Amino acid sequence: NHKKCNKIRYGDKIWRQDWNLTWHTENPDFTQCFQNTVLVCIPCIYLWVCFPVYFLYLRCHDRGYIQMSNLNKAKTALGLILWIVCWADLFYSFWERKNIFRPPFFLVMPTVLGITMLLATFLIQYERIKGVQSSGVMTIFWLISLSCATVVFRSKIKHGAEVDAFRYVTFCIYFILLLVQLILCCLPERPPLFSETVNDPNPCPESSASFLSRITFWWITGLMVQGYRRPLEAKDLWSLNKEDKSEEIVPGLARNWAKEWAEALIIKPSQKSSEASLFKVLYKTFGPYFLMSFLFKAAHDLLMFAGPEILKLLINFVNNKAAPNWQGYFYTGLLFFCACLQTLILHQYFHICFVTGMRLKTAIVGVIYRKALVITNSARKTSTVGEIVNLMSVDAQRFMDLATYINMIWSAPLQVILALYLLWQNLGPSVLAGVAVMILLVPINAVMAMKTKTYQVAQMKSKDNRIKLMNEILNGIKVLKLYAWELAFREKVLEIRQKELKVLKKSAYLAAMATFTWVCAPFLVALSTFAVYVTIDKNNILDAQKAFVSLALFNILRFPLNMLPVVISSIVEASVSLKRLRVFLSHEELDPDSIIRGPVTEASKAELCALYFSINFTVPEGSLVAVVGQVGCGKSSLLSALLGEMEKKEGYVVVKGSVAYVPQQAWVQNATLEDNILFGREKNESRYKRVIEACALLPDIEILPTGDKTEIGEKGVNLSGGQKQRVSLARAVYCNADVYLCDDPLSAVDAHVGKHIFEKVIGPKGILKNKTRVLVTHAINYLPQMDTILVMSDGEISEMGSYQELLKQDGAFAEFLRTYANAEQSMENSGKEAEDVLPANVLEYKYTPHIYVASQKDHRHLERPHKHSTKWPHPALEKGELLVLKLDLQNEYSFLFSPPFCLQVKATVYWDYMKAIGLFISFLSIFLFMCNHIASLTSNYWLSLWTDDPVINGTQQYTNVRLGVYGALGISQGLLGIAVFGYSMVVSIGGIFASRHLHLNLLHSVLRSPMSFFERTPSGNLVNRFSKEIDTIDSTIPPIIKMFMGSTFNVIGACIIILLATPIAAVIIPPLGLVYLFVQRFYVATSRQLKRLESVSRSPVYSHFNETLLGVSVIRAFEEQKRFIKQNDMKVDENQKAYYPSIVANRWLAVRLEYVGNCIVLFAALFAVIARNKLSAGLVGLSVSYSLQITAYLNWLVRMSSELETNIVAVERVKEYAEMEKEAEWSIEQTAPASTWPEEGKIEFRGYGLRYREDLDLVLKNINVTINGGEKIGIVGRTGAGKSSLTLGLFRINEAAEGEIIIDGINIAKIGLHDLRFKITIIPQDPILFSGSLRMNLDPFDQHSDEDVWRSLELAHLKTFVSSLPDKLNHECAEGGENLSVGQRQLVCLARALLRKSKILVLDEATAAVDLETDKLIQSTIKSQFEECTVLTIAHRLNTIMDYTRVLVLDRGEVVECGSPDHLLQEKGIFYSMAKDSGLV
């Protein structure tokens, strides 16, 4: 036999070899010839095919050099021994040829095998040099070799040593060596030299894990166990792999985008599609890594069809009673093996997709951040801060989602085609009926997808508007409370919300339709196919094999058909996001050459033309220049131009040397005070001390809890305005630049502090005396010391020269000074210093609130923004206050995630959600689900009975009855869609009810929260509740619930069927169920904490981004972009550090669970094989085809249940805010005062005391004052004396700690807040406007007629301005009123007060931000219009209150002096010394 088997006849020989030996026997075996050729070739072919690709891959990916270790030596030695063993065989064959002729393959095969072993040995060494710690290619090679050898080994043992002793021995050695090699290959090497992991405190174990550990994701188990035992913390997380870090990813994308953009601009402007394609850029950057997923996906798709094919063989086996038993076990094993392989491949594929998604997000966030730093101001107007943050959160998220789906684009059609091919083989042409049904459903789905898209855009638009409005409400919440406008704004929000819900409802109907078509599609397809098949021809028999294999294939078909619409809509969403991103990334960038930095002549020249008609001026080096002029004449714009922030139309701007900039609104980072001043420079102790002293920051630092190491909250909430301004100045002074541009830095500070700063820093004797300084100012008393003064009006320089020259010219400037000088007492220059040429009461301090309203909780601590150097501690700043912001982020999550709490919390939350939906609807939906699934189970069971009908004369009886009942069951399940359509409708509508209910509660309770709540809670958190959490409740939870319920019932159904077929399975299902639960609990514990860590670390990314957007001009002026980019990268990496393990945890879980599912398949098949004689083929088919689906369902079930758990947290977080402390009732019927109250406006404070928080000292103590109706009272005192606290008490922003306030005989603590606040008017210190029409800003409740509104505008001196606007009263104010100047906003606030015309008016130094003329207007208006009213003014500039009836002087929260101004001046007390400071005496 052997001699004949030579090469020529080798082909037919194998196949002609008697199958009896291999197949139709109880004890199978392969022929000798097959064993020696094919089984030897397989591993060799595998390795030689992989080698070139793998070799190239290793050459490109060098991870460093691994030192020789014992493990490596052992592997190499074994490889060489294997080679020697193989060639020993070869030489033996040569030696043997003398005696007996052997076929040539006895020479060829050992040679080939030997060379392959050498190649393997070479690879082992090459991998070591390239730093591969554990190799998949080699592991698989040894595995294949070993499994091929095992077959041969079994055969050799069976035949005994009869073959020939030498070969038998060598083969045994070969086999043992292979086994050892495989075991060694599973152990990982040590890490390469010089790799990052060496100096990394907590490296990711992935890189050093073995191949097996990687494909089963075993390496994360350590973290899972840790998370199960105790809550994870940030320090438990591993560092990111190098290739996932921002600094690796972002520059690549940025480079490619720059290239693409340049190409689009230069090469293709002529063509239509000249827009740079962002998709191409993303593909270039992430394509290569992502391409690997194609291979995995393709392999997985092919393996998917192994299931039905093996099922076919199994059913045949059950039908064929003669087949030997081992075949059944072989099929079962094969089924299990394919399923397991499929699992491993699928999750490798998912892993690649998710990692790509993660990298995409990192890259997009990084690119957006870098772009935001260089974008022009005009471009920044087009996208608000909110929109840009949305790009980072929502749109980047879309790309992450897309990465997992995008392969379905080619994989779905592939699966469909394969499935149809196999179906055709099974059922012939009648498949076309099924296909027709599918094709009919495709356009329906497409139409739905299109509609869904339009709805989504509409919903996004409403959502953007709503978030924008919420943002403003939260920023201006203090004003809303003072004006009692909460209800008006609540209505505005609800109006937008209503629109949003309308759209949601429409999309819910659509979703129900879609679910309906999806659920029914597979059934309709099966029904139509079987019906056609049976009715075409009497001889077509629907037997088990045909029916159940077809059903299994239809089930496979179901997935791609369901996925396609999802994928398409996902692609559509991503394309919308892509467009938004592209638009943002294509915005104009600031031209770095618009100003020339560097020496030109001796002087720095500036000529520019942007806002100005034309401006020419030159500032000599080292001089001090003041820029003065009316509000809105373009002073700040001049500085912007010098910084290169304006668009240059013509001319040139030259700035010599480096620039430091002090903006008008101080910008403070959320970092320590010291970091804010150093701003990334080295710390030089002596210089730092000098700067702090010069900027008058020493007293403030003494007050702060931890000195200059104190953390400053976002937007500097725990600093007063003056402190922020001084920190901003100190930052500029410290950086030691050549040119200083100061935009009114002295506006927000008290008089004597201003004087100190001017002398020590800016003035001719200050730190900066040798630098070039351009100072925009309103303070007239410093002008005589300036080298040059520029007077601006309407964007032109009307005059320039020194102080004396301008006075001589007798132009506008002199006129301006003279009016103010003569109005007060005659000029007294009795030999005083130059600065007293003007009476000091003309001094003008300008305090400007923030313009960019991003999250404006300015002066949260409600204390004067003018910091005095008194040692009295900041009232709201006792120890612990500063830690609040930091703690809050942790608290927000801590109570949710303390382990003992998790389960109970979850149960109550689900209950809350069900109550929000409505219990009836909840139970109805559960009932409908049950009906649907019972119907589908029965219809399949009926099918199995049908297939078991006996065949008589080649046809089945009762075909029609069977078909009819099958159809009826199916129809009840879907066609009328009672159940499906019903449940999906019910769930969606229920979800909308719930989200309406929850949003209403949240909004209501946030508006009802006391001010202290807003001071403690970063606005980012609140906005997050309104955007992210509500969005989750709107559009994520309902579909998840649908899928969750669906998979639950599917799993239960499958188990029932398996139990029906093989009751013995009852032994195995419970233990598997337990394993499943155990794994799931394990996973959920860790996964939830990872989710938490991820969301905790997400906030800093956004808040840092927000902060950067606000301070972009400062960052650019100081040229600190690099450092900020680095910070942003670090924050993103911190976030991804938590995200990466959570992806892997998902994969870990899925692999474990699918193994449970695969075990169910294994046992279902195994028991069916064991009980083959008792079972009908129909039942076997039914049970195995159900068990094949169970894996997918289990996977879904856990995915959905954990999704549900993580998402339901949104409900909890919304509820948590809904149950916060509230302020008093808005209105109380019983105690409501008369509508005319207060009639005279008499206010009494009786033993009044106030504290900011329970644990703090009283800020005001025993105040006893009676203010009669119509009195004008000035309230003065040093900073922190409690002036503002008094007004807060009056408005009950803070409730009294002791005593009471009585207005016209009514105790204000007894009435509703709105009843009180409507009756008192305040002109607050920061004029906050909301976006909307001007009219809405004056009168949000529409209570007044247009005439009234115009009259108030006229009295507020705004009539001319408003009449000149195109839309008059309907003029749209921008976010935060940015399109009005600060002075105009202040006047709008005055107009509000005039409109309300209440008996009591509180002025919170409203005139700080207005130039002198406007100030006079306001004062005279108040005098004339509020003649009979009680006016309380909190004054900083004493000249405004010199003619008031009485003055209260507060100190340390007590009234120390009270009386008329003249009386107090004679007493020579505190008031006198303050007046002296201001130069009034």
mmCIF file of C-alpha atoms in Angstrom, residues 906 909-910 913 1028-1029 1031-1033 1036-1038 1040 1091 1199-1213:
data_model
loop_
_atom_site.group_PDB
_atom_site.id
_atom_site.type_symbol
_atom_site.label_atom_id
_atom_site.label_comp_id
_atom_site.label_asym_id
_atom_site.label_seq_id
_atom_site.Cartn_x
_atom_site.Cartn_y
_atom_site.Cartn_z
ATOM 1 C CA LYS A 906 -31.428 50.890 42.306
ATOM 2 C CA VAL A 909 -34.937 54.412 41.472
ATOM 3 C CA TYR A 910 -36.666 51.961 39.166
ATOM 4 C CA TYR A 913 -39.081 55.875 37.215
ATOM 5 C CA LYS A 1028 -26.757 65.162 29.767
ATOM 6 C CA GLU A 1029 -29.066 63.578 32.329
ATOM 7 C CA ASP A 1031 -31.103 63.833 27.408
ATOM 8 C CA THR A 1032 -30.438 60.352 28.758
ATOM 9 C CA ILE A 1033 -33.920 60.171 30.221
ATOM 10 C CA THR A 1036 -31.632 56.700 25.915
ATOM 11 C CA ILE A 1037 -33.667 55.030 28.612
ATOM 12 C CA PRO A 1038 -36.858 54.075 26.681
ATOM 13 C CA ILE A 1040 -32.850 50.475 26.482
ATOM 14 C CA LYS A 1091 -18.341 54.752 34.932
ATOM 15 C CA ARG A 1199 -25.214 44.781 28.087
ATOM 16 C CA MET A 1200 -28.716 46.159 28.472
ATOM 17 C CA SER A 1201 -29.023 45.542 32.186
ATOM 18 C CA SER A 1202 -25.734 47.280 32.872
ATOM 19 C CA GLU A 1203 -26.656 50.040 30.421
ATOM 20 C CA LEU A 1204 -29.939 50.352 32.218
ATOM 21 C CA GLU A 1205 -28.220 50.511 35.574
ATOM 22 C CA THR A 1206 -25.708 53.091 34.431
ATOM 23 C CA ASN A 1207 -28.322 55.171 32.678
ATOM 24 C CA ILE A 1208 -30.969 54.949 35.338
ATOM 25 C CA VAL A 1209 -28.455 56.810 37.484
ATOM 26 C CA ALA A 1210 -29.587 59.832 35.477
ATOM 27 C CA VAL A 1211 -33.033 59.514 37.045
ATOM 28 C CA GLU A 1212 -31.412 59.281 40.411
ATOM 29 C CA ARG A 1213 -29.223 62.318 39.881
#
